[in-house]
Short mmCIF file of C-alpha atoms and ligand atoms in Angstrom, two decimals:
data_model
loop_
_atom_site.label_atom_id
_atom_site.label_comp_id
_atom_site.label_asym_id
_atom_site.label_seq_id
_atom_site.Cartn_x
_atom_site.Cartn_y
_atom_site.Cartn_z
CA MET A 1 69.20 29.34 224.22
CA LYS A 2 69.04 30.05 220.48
CA THR A 3 68.54 27.27 217.94
CA ALA A 4 69.35 27.55 214.25
CA ILE A 5 67.66 25.13 211.87
CA ILE A 6 69.60 24.80 208.63
CA GLY A 7 67.27 23.35 205.97
CA VAL A 8 63.62 23.93 206.71
CA GLY A 9 61.89 21.26 204.65
CA ALA A 10 59.70 18.38 205.82
CA MET A 11 61.91 17.54 208.84
CA GLY A 12 63.48 20.90 209.71
CA GLY A 13 60.07 22.53 209.24
CA ALA A 14 58.42 19.96 211.52
CA ILE A 15 61.02 20.67 214.22
CA ALA A 16 60.42 24.43 213.94
CA GLU A 17 56.64 24.01 213.99
CA GLY A 18 56.84 21.64 216.96
CA MET A 19 58.95 24.10 218.93
CA LEU A 20 56.35 26.78 218.28
CA HIS A 21 53.46 24.39 219.00
CA SER A 22 55.05 23.36 222.33
CA GLY A 23 54.78 26.88 223.72
CA LYS A 24 58.04 26.11 225.56
CA VAL A 25 60.40 27.70 223.06
CA ASN A 26 60.45 31.43 222.50
CA PRO A 27 59.90 31.99 218.74
CA ALA A 28 62.59 34.70 218.82
CA ASP A 29 65.06 31.97 219.88
CA ILE A 30 64.55 30.05 216.61
CA ILE A 31 66.49 30.98 213.48
CA ALA A 32 65.37 29.19 210.31
CA ALA A 33 67.73 29.10 207.32
CA ASN A 34 66.62 27.87 203.93
CA PRO A 35 67.60 28.84 200.36
CA HIS A 36 63.99 29.64 199.51
CA THR A 37 62.51 31.75 202.28
CA ASP A 38 59.19 32.29 200.50
CA LYS A 39 57.80 29.07 202.00
CA LEU A 40 58.72 30.21 205.52
CA TRP A 41 56.42 33.21 205.89
CA HIS A 42 54.23 31.38 208.37
CA LEU A 43 57.30 31.08 210.61
CA VAL A 44 58.04 34.79 210.22
CA ASP A 45 54.44 35.52 211.21
CA ALA A 46 54.97 33.43 214.35
CA GLY A 47 58.06 35.48 215.31
CA VAL A 48 60.81 33.20 214.00
CA MET A 49 63.87 34.79 212.42
CA VAL A 50 64.21 33.58 208.82
CA THR A 51 67.18 33.87 206.49
CA SER A 52 68.68 32.32 203.38
CA ASP A 53 72.18 32.72 204.86
CA ASN A 54 73.19 29.52 206.70
CA LYS A 55 76.31 31.04 208.22
CA ALA A 56 74.49 34.10 209.57
CA ALA A 57 71.92 31.79 211.18
CA ALA A 58 74.54 29.48 212.71
CA ALA A 59 76.66 32.35 214.04
CA LYS A 60 73.74 33.57 216.17
CA ALA A 61 72.88 30.15 217.65
CA ASP A 62 73.90 27.99 220.59
CA VAL A 63 72.53 24.85 218.91
CA VAL A 64 72.90 24.38 215.15
CA ILE A 65 70.56 21.75 213.68
CA VAL A 66 71.40 20.62 210.15
CA ALA A 67 68.37 19.16 208.33
CA VAL A 68 69.37 19.10 204.67
CA LYS A 69 69.31 16.11 202.32
CA PRO A 70 72.24 13.71 202.82
CA TRP A 71 73.99 14.61 199.56
CA LEU A 72 74.12 18.30 200.61
CA ALA A 73 75.36 17.68 204.15
CA GLU A 74 79.09 17.82 203.42
CA ASP A 75 79.02 21.19 201.63
CA VAL A 76 76.60 22.73 204.11
CA MET A 77 78.52 21.55 207.19
CA LYS A 78 81.94 22.54 205.80
CA ASP A 79 80.50 25.99 205.21
CA LEU A 80 79.14 26.17 208.79
CA LYS A 81 82.52 25.12 210.16
CA THR A 82 83.95 28.52 209.17
CA VAL A 83 81.65 30.37 211.59
CA MET A 84 81.08 27.85 214.36
CA ASP A 85 82.79 28.23 217.73
CA TYR A 86 83.06 24.71 219.17
CA ARG A 87 83.60 26.01 222.71
CA ARG A 88 80.12 27.51 222.90
CA GLN A 89 78.05 25.86 220.15
CA VAL A 90 76.84 22.32 219.57
CA LEU A 91 76.04 20.68 216.25
CA VAL A 92 72.98 18.50 215.73
CA SER A 93 72.72 16.46 212.54
CA VAL A 94 69.35 15.00 211.62
CA VAL A 95 70.78 13.82 208.30
CA ALA A 96 69.88 10.16 207.90
CA GLY A 97 72.75 7.80 207.17
CA VAL A 98 75.57 10.31 207.61
CA THR A 99 77.93 9.04 210.29
CA ALA A 100 79.72 10.82 213.13
CA ALA A 101 83.04 9.82 211.53
CA GLN A 102 82.05 11.55 208.28
CA ILE A 103 80.88 14.67 210.09
CA ASN A 104 83.99 14.80 212.28
CA GLY A 105 86.11 14.51 209.13
CA TRP A 106 84.30 17.50 207.59
CA MET A 107 84.14 19.61 210.76
CA GLN A 108 87.60 19.08 212.26
CA LYS A 109 89.16 22.51 212.86
CA ASP A 110 92.71 22.97 214.21
CA GLY A 111 92.45 19.49 215.73
CA ALA A 112 89.15 20.34 217.49
CA LEU A 113 85.83 18.57 216.92
CA PRO A 114 82.35 19.93 217.59
CA GLN A 115 80.16 18.51 220.33
CA LEU A 116 77.97 16.51 217.99
CA PHE A 117 74.56 14.89 218.30
CA LEU A 118 73.13 12.57 215.66
CA VAL A 119 69.39 12.96 216.03
CA ILE A 120 66.59 11.12 214.24
CA PRO A 121 63.14 12.62 214.84
CA ASN A 122 60.02 12.05 212.78
CA THR A 123 57.54 14.36 211.12
CA ALA A 124 55.09 14.16 214.04
CA ALA A 125 57.54 16.60 215.65
CA SER A 126 55.31 19.30 214.16
CA ILE A 127 52.57 18.42 216.67
CA CYS A 128 55.00 17.53 219.50
CA GLU A 129 54.48 13.78 218.99
CA SER A 130 57.88 12.83 217.57
CA MET A 131 59.71 9.68 218.60
CA THR A 132 63.26 11.06 218.57
CA PHE A 133 66.53 9.14 218.91
CA ILE A 134 69.56 11.09 220.16
CA ALA A 135 73.11 9.74 219.86
CA PRO A 136 75.64 12.00 221.60
CA CYS A 137 79.11 11.89 219.99
CA ASN A 138 81.96 13.62 221.73
CA ALA A 139 79.44 15.56 223.84
CA SER A 140 79.35 16.49 227.52
CA GLU A 141 76.65 15.22 229.89
CA HIS A 142 75.52 18.79 230.38
CA ASN A 143 74.95 19.31 226.65
CA THR A 144 73.34 15.89 226.30
CA GLU A 145 70.80 16.94 228.93
CA LEU A 146 70.29 20.23 227.12
CA ILE A 147 69.69 18.60 223.72
CA LYS A 148 67.38 16.01 225.29
CA LYS A 149 65.33 18.82 226.85
CA LEU A 150 65.16 20.62 223.52
CA PHE A 151 63.79 17.54 221.73
CA ASP A 152 61.57 16.57 224.69
CA ASN A 153 59.65 19.74 223.77
CA ILE A 154 58.57 18.10 220.51
CA GLY A 155 57.76 14.58 221.66
CA SER A 156 59.38 11.59 223.30
CA THR A 157 63.15 10.99 223.25
CA ILE A 158 65.51 8.06 223.62
CA ILE A 159 69.22 8.57 224.21
CA THR A 160 71.06 5.86 222.32
CA ASP A 161 74.28 5.20 220.46
CA GLU A 162 75.05 5.60 216.79
CA ARG A 163 74.73 1.85 216.14
CA HIS A 164 71.02 1.88 217.01
CA LEU A 165 70.04 4.97 215.02
CA ALA A 166 69.32 3.16 211.76
CA ALA A 167 66.91 0.72 213.42
CA GLY A 168 65.26 3.58 215.31
CA MET A 169 64.85 5.52 212.10
CA VAL A 170 63.23 2.58 210.32
CA LEU A 171 60.78 1.95 213.16
CA ALA A 172 59.90 5.53 214.02
CA SER A 173 60.69 7.82 211.07
CA CYS A 174 59.97 5.53 208.12
CA GLY A 175 57.47 3.97 210.53
CA THR A 176 55.33 7.08 210.35
CA ALA A 177 54.78 6.36 206.65
CA PHE A 178 54.24 2.65 207.35
CA ALA A 179 51.58 3.40 209.99
CA LEU A 180 49.89 5.85 207.63
CA ARG A 181 49.86 3.24 204.87
CA TYR A 182 47.98 0.90 207.26
CA ILE A 183 45.54 3.73 207.90
CA ARG A 184 45.08 4.28 204.17
CA ALA A 185 44.56 0.56 203.56
CA SER A 186 41.98 0.36 206.35
CA ALA A 187 40.21 3.45 205.10
CA GLU A 188 39.98 1.92 201.61
CA GLY A 189 38.42 -1.14 203.21
CA GLY A 190 36.08 1.18 205.08
CA VAL A 191 34.89 2.64 201.78
CA GLU A 192 34.08 -0.88 200.56
CA LEU A 193 32.11 -1.35 203.78
CA GLY A 194 30.06 1.74 202.94
CA PHE A 195 31.70 4.80 204.52
CA ARG A 196 32.69 7.90 202.57
CA ALA A 197 36.48 8.17 202.18
CA ALA A 198 36.95 11.16 204.54
CA GLU A 199 34.72 9.58 207.16
CA ALA A 200 36.53 6.23 206.88
CA THR A 201 39.91 7.94 207.29
CA ARG A 202 38.71 9.79 210.39
CA ILE A 203 37.33 6.57 211.89
CA VAL A 204 40.56 4.63 211.26
CA ALA A 205 42.82 7.45 212.48
CA GLN A 206 40.86 7.73 215.74
CA THR A 207 40.91 3.93 216.09
CA VAL A 208 44.69 3.75 215.62
CA LYS A 209 45.18 6.66 218.03
CA GLY A 210 42.97 4.87 220.59
CA ALA A 211 44.86 1.59 220.15
CA ALA A 212 48.23 3.34 220.57
CA CYS A 213 46.99 5.18 223.66
CA LEU A 214 45.77 1.89 225.18
CA LEU A 215 49.31 0.53 224.97
CA MET A 216 50.99 3.71 226.12
CA ASP A 217 48.67 4.24 229.08
CA SER A 218 48.65 0.65 230.34
CA GLY A 219 52.10 -0.53 229.25
CA SER A 220 50.40 -3.80 228.31
CA HIS A 221 51.44 -6.17 225.50
CA PRO A 222 49.56 -5.64 222.21
CA GLU A 223 48.25 -9.22 222.35
CA GLU A 224 46.67 -8.53 225.76
CA GLU A 225 44.62 -5.68 224.27
CA ILE A 226 43.88 -7.77 221.15
CA ASP A 227 42.49 -10.50 223.41
CA LYS A 228 39.99 -8.03 224.87
CA VAL A 229 38.63 -7.35 221.38
CA THR A 230 38.67 -10.91 220.08
CA THR A 231 35.48 -12.76 220.94
CA ALA A 232 35.68 -16.55 220.58
CA GLY A 233 34.14 -17.46 217.23
CA GLY A 234 33.56 -13.75 216.61
CA LEU A 235 34.33 -11.25 213.90
CA THR A 236 37.76 -10.01 214.94
CA ILE A 237 39.49 -13.36 214.88
CA LYS A 238 38.14 -14.03 211.39
CA GLY A 239 39.54 -10.70 210.25
CA LEU A 240 42.90 -11.22 211.99
CA ASN A 241 43.32 -14.70 210.54
CA ALA A 242 42.44 -13.54 207.03
CA MET A 243 44.99 -10.71 207.35
CA GLU A 244 47.68 -13.11 208.54
CA GLN A 245 46.87 -15.53 205.71
CA ALA A 246 47.51 -12.62 203.35
CA GLY A 247 50.90 -12.16 205.03
CA PHE A 248 50.28 -9.11 207.24
CA THR A 249 52.97 -9.61 209.93
CA GLY A 250 55.47 -11.00 207.41
CA ALA A 251 54.89 -8.06 205.07
CA VAL A 252 55.48 -5.53 207.86
CA ILE A 253 58.70 -7.22 208.98
CA GLN A 254 59.92 -7.51 205.39
CA GLY A 255 59.22 -3.82 204.86
CA LEU A 256 61.14 -2.84 208.01
CA LYS A 257 64.10 -5.00 206.99
CA ALA A 258 64.11 -3.62 203.43
CA ALA A 259 64.11 -0.04 204.76
CA GLY A 260 66.91 -0.91 207.17
CA LYS A 261 69.26 -2.28 204.51
N1 LIG B 301 61.45 13.48 206.42
C1 LIG B 301 61.64 12.66 207.46
O1 LIG B 301 60.73 12.01 207.95
C2 LIG B 301 63.01 12.55 208.06
C3 LIG B 301 64.11 13.14 207.46
N2 LIG B 301 65.34 13.01 208.04
C4 LIG B 301 66.49 13.66 207.41
O2 LIG B 301 66.25 15.05 207.38
C5 LIG B 301 66.94 15.63 206.29
C6 LIG B 301 66.00 16.53 205.52
O3 LIG B 301 64.99 15.73 204.96
P1 LIG B 301 63.59 16.33 204.55
O4 LIG B 301 63.24 17.44 205.47
O5 LIG B 301 62.68 15.19 204.41
O6 LIG B 301 63.95 16.94 203.11
P2 LIG B 301 63.33 18.21 202.42
O7 LIG B 301 63.78 18.19 201.00
O8 LIG B 301 61.87 18.30 202.71
O9 LIG B 301 64.04 19.43 203.16
C7 LIG B 301 65.36 19.80 202.94
C8 LIG B 301 65.41 21.31 203.05
O10 LIG B 301 66.77 21.72 202.88
C9 LIG B 301 66.75 22.91 202.12
N3 LIG B 301 68.06 23.12 201.50
C10 LIG B 301 68.51 22.74 200.29
N4 LIG B 301 69.78 23.16 200.10
C11 LIG B 301 70.14 23.82 201.25
C12 LIG B 301 71.30 24.50 201.65
N5 LIG B 301 72.38 24.58 200.88
N6 LIG B 301 71.30 25.08 202.86
C13 LIG B 301 70.21 25.04 203.68
N7 LIG B 301 69.08 24.40 203.33
C14 LIG B 301 69.03 23.80 202.14
C15 LIG B 301 65.65 22.69 201.10
O11 LIG B 301 65.24 23.94 200.61
P3 LIG B 301 64.46 24.13 199.23
O12 LIG B 301 63.45 23.06 199.12
O13 LIG B 301 63.87 25.47 199.39
O14 LIG B 301 65.50 24.02 198.18
C16 LIG B 301 64.61 22.02 201.96
O15 LIG B 301 63.74 22.97 202.55
C17 LIG B 301 67.47 14.48 205.44
O16 LIG B 301 68.85 14.35 205.61
C18 LIG B 301 66.72 13.26 205.96
O17 LIG B 301 67.51 12.11 205.87
C19 LIG B 301 65.53 12.34 209.22
C20 LIG B 301 64.47 11.75 209.86
C21 LIG B 301 63.13 11.78 209.31
O1 LIG B 302 63.04 8.05 203.67
C1 LIG B 302 64.07 8.57 204.08
O2 LIG B 302 65.14 8.30 203.55
C2 LIG B 302 64.05 9.55 205.23
C3 LIG B 302 64.81 9.02 206.40
C4 LIG B 302 63.77 8.66 207.42
C5 LIG B 302 62.55 9.19 206.90
N1 LIG B 302 62.72 9.73 205.73
#
């Protein structure tokens, strides 16, 4: 199965890198299309076909993933429409905020619509740790399974509907930046406590990874794991209470809601 990635920036590039990293996708089955191909030489070295011609890339693929900025999506997709065969190809849009209705309006061809998937991954796709939401629109069960398998190669997937994509994106895609901002804040605190910046960042990153793995391995509630750390009258509870007094939980929820508006 050949996959074309149209727009190989932060997100499209992370998808391509993740597919390579997974070892489960043959590099020769990836076609990367971007106006500037100079930044894609590492993909060429890995065996990926690279082009600046979107239509040429799409024509060769079974799955066409569009990963351009939202304001370019209409022009790019209308252009792809001229070469896409909806009987054998499926369209995946990772374009945030562009709806299935909009895409169907652009892609309708002689009354036919493409089998469409709205997909929201995150940049951890590059290391096969994405949390990816997949909303099938006008797609068969067979193709839904196929697209799920494709994105399972680069992390964890949830099949959902279009209504839930925005919330998923805030939690998991914007959430990557939010989690990293926590890491940066903690590392800055670590420097005040006496660690060098690089060392503090490494310590916090490993700590956050460990905390996430505790939840994922045990399926327990965060508060259950917090309880195991929080000694009565000890250090942790003083830190937690000071953070909450400064508005930690409220600030996170406000941030999520602002991003989701
Ligand atoms: N970044 C993220 O975490 C997430 C992003 N998304 C969505 O992914 C999409 C891409 O975002 P992101 O990767 O961050 O943006 P980037 O700007 O990093 O990447 C966009 C890429 O599209 C290329 N491009 C520009 N014009 C065209 C064109 N006409 N045809 C083909 N490619 C073109 C750009 O090339 P060049 O720079 O060479 O001009 C660039 O490499 C957006 O719609 C965003 O909403 C969704 C989930 C998460
Ligand atoms: O910030 C953004 O708009 C995009 C969508 C999700 C992550 N990045």
